mmCIF file with all atom_site columns, C-alpha atoms in Angstrom:
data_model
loop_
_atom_site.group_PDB
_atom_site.id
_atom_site.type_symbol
_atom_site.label_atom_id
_atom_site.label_alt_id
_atom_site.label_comp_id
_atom_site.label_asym_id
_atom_site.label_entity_id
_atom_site.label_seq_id
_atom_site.pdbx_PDB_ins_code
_atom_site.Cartn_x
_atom_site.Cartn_y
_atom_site.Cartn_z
_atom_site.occupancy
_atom_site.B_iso_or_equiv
_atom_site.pdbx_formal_charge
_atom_site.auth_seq_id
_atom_site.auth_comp_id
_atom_site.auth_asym_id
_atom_site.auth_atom_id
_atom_site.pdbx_PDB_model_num
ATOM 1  C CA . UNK A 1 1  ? 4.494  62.564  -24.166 1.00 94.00 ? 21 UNK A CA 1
ATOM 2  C CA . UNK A 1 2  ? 5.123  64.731  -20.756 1.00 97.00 ? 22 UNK A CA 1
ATOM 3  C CA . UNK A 1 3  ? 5.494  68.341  -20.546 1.00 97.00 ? 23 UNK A CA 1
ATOM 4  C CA . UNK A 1 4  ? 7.279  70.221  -17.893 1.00 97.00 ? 24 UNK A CA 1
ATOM 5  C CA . UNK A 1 5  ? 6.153  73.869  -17.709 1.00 97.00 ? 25 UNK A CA 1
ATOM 6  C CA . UNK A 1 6  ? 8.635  76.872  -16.372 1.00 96.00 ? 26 UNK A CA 1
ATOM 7  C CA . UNK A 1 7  ? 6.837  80.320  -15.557 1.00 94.00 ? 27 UNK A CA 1
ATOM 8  C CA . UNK A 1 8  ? 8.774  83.080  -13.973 1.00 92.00 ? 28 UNK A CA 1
ATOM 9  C CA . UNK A 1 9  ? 6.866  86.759  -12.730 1.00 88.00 ? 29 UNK A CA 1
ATOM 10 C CA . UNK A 1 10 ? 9.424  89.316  -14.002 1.00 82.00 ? 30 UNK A CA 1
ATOM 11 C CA . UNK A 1 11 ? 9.527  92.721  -11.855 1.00 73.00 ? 31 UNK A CA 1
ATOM 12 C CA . UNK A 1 12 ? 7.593  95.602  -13.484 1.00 64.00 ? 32 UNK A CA 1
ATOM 13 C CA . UNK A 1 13 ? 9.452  98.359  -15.024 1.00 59.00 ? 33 UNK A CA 1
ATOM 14 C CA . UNK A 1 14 ? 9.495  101.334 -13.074 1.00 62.00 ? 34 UNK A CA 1
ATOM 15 C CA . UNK A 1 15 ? 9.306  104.197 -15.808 1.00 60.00 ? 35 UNK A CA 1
ATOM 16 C CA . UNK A 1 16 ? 8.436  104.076 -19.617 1.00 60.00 ? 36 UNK A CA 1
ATOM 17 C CA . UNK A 1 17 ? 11.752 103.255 -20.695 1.00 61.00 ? 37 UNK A CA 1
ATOM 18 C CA . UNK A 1 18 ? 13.774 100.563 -19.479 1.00 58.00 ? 38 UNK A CA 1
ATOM 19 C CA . UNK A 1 19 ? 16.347 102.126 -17.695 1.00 58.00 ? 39 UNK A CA 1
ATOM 20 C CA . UNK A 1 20 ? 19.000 99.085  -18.810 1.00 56.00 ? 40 UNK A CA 1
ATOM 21 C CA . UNK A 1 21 ? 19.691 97.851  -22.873 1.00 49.00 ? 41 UNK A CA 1
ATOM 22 C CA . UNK A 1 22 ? 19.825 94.274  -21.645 1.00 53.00 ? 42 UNK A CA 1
ATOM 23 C CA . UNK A 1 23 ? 16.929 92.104  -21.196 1.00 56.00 ? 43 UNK A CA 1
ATOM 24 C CA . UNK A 1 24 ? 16.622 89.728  -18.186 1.00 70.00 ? 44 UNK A CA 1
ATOM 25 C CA . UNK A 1 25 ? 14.669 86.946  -17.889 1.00 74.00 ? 45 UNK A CA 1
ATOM 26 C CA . UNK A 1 26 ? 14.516 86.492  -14.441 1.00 76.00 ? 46 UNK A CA 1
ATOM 27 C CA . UNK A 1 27 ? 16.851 83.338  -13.776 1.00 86.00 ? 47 UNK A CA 1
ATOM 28 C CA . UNK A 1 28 ? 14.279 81.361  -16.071 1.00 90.00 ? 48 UNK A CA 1
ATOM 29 C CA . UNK A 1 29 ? 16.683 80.358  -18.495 1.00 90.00 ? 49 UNK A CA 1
ATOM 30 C CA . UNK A 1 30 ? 19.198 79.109  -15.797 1.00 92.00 ? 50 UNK A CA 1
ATOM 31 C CA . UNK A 1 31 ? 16.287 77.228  -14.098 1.00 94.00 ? 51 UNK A CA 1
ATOM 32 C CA . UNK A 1 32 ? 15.359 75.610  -17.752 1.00 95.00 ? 52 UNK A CA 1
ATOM 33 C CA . UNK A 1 33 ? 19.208 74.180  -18.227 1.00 95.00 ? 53 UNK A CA 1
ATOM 34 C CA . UNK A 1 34 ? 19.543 73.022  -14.560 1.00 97.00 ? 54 UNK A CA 1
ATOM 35 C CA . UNK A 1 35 ? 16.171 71.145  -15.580 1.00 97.00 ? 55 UNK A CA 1
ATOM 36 C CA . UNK A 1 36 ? 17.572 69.820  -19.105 1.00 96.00 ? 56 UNK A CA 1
ATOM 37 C CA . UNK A 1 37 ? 20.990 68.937  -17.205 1.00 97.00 ? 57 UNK A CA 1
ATOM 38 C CA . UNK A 1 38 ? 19.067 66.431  -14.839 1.00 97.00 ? 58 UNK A CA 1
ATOM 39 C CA . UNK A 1 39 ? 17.169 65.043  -17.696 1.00 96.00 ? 59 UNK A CA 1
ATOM 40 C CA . UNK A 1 40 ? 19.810 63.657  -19.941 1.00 95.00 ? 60 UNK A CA 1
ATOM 41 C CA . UNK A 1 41 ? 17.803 60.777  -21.446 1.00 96.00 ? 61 UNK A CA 1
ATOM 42 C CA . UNK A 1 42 ? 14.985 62.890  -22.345 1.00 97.00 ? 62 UNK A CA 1
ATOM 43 C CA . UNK A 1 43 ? 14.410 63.514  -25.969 1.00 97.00 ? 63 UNK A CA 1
ATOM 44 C CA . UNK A 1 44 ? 12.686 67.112  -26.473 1.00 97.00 ? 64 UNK A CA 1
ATOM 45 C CA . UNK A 1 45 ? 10.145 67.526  -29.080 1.00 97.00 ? 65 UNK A CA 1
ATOM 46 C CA . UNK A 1 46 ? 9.029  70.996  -28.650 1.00 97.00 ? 66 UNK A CA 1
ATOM 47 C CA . UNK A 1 47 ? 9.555  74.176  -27.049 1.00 96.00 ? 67 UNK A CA 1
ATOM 48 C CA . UNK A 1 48 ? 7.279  76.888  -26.711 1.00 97.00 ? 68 UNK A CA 1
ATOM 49 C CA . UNK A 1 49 ? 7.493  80.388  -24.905 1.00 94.00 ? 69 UNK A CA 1
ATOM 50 C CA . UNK A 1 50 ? 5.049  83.098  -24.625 1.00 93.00 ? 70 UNK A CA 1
ATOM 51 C CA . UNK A 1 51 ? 4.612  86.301  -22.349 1.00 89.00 ? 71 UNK A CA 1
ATOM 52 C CA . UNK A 1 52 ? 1.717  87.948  -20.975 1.00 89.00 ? 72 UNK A CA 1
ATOM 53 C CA . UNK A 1 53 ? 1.307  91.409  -19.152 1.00 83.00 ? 73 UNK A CA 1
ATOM 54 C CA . UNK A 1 54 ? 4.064  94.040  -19.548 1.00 69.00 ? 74 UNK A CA 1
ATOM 55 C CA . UNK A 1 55 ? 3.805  97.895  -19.757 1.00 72.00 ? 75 UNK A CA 1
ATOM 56 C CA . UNK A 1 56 ? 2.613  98.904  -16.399 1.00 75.00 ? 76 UNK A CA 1
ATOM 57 C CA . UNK A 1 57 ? 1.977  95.745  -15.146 1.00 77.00 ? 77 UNK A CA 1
ATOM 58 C CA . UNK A 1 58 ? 4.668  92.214  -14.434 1.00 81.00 ? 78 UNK A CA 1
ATOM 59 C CA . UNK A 1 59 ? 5.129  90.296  -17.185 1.00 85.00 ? 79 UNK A CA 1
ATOM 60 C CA . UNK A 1 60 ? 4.654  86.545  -17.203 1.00 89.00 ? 80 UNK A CA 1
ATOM 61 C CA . UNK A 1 61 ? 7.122  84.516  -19.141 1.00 91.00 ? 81 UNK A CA 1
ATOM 62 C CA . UNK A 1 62 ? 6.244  80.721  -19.524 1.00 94.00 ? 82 UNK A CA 1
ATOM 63 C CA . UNK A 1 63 ? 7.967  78.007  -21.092 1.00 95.00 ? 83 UNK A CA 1
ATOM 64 C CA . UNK A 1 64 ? 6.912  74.845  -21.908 1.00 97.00 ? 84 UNK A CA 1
ATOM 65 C CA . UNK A 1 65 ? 9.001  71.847  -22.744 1.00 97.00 ? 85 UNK A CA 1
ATOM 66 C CA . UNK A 1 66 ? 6.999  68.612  -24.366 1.00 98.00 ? 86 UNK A CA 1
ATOM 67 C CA . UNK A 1 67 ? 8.865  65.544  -23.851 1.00 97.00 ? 87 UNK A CA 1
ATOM 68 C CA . UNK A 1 68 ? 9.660  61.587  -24.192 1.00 97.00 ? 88 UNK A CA 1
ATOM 69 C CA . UNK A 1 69 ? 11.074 59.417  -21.842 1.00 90.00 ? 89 UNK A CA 1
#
């Protein structure tokens, strides 16, 4: 089992509310599918995401992908 692990630093917001309704994950998801595309013979057995930080501070957002070759 291998795991490949994505983490992206998302800009802070600048006021208390977000001044936009959609959310944005930084290019991570486009990163994640350019990584799956390359992988084709890969079988996935879990995916995790979490996020740390926020309010006044970046957020971290990392993904994890657990693997077999």
């Amino acid at each position: 089992m291998e795991v490949k692990i994505f983490t992206k630093l998302l800009k802070p917001k600048r006021g208390f509310w977000p001044s936009s309704e959609s959310a944005t994950d930084g290019g991570l998801e486009a990163e994640v599918n350019l990584w799956l595309a390359s992988k084709p013979d890969i079988k996935i057995t879990k995916i995790s995401q979490s996020q740390s930080g926020g309010s006044w501070f970046p957020s971290t957002l990392v993904i994890s992908v657990w693997y077999q070759s």
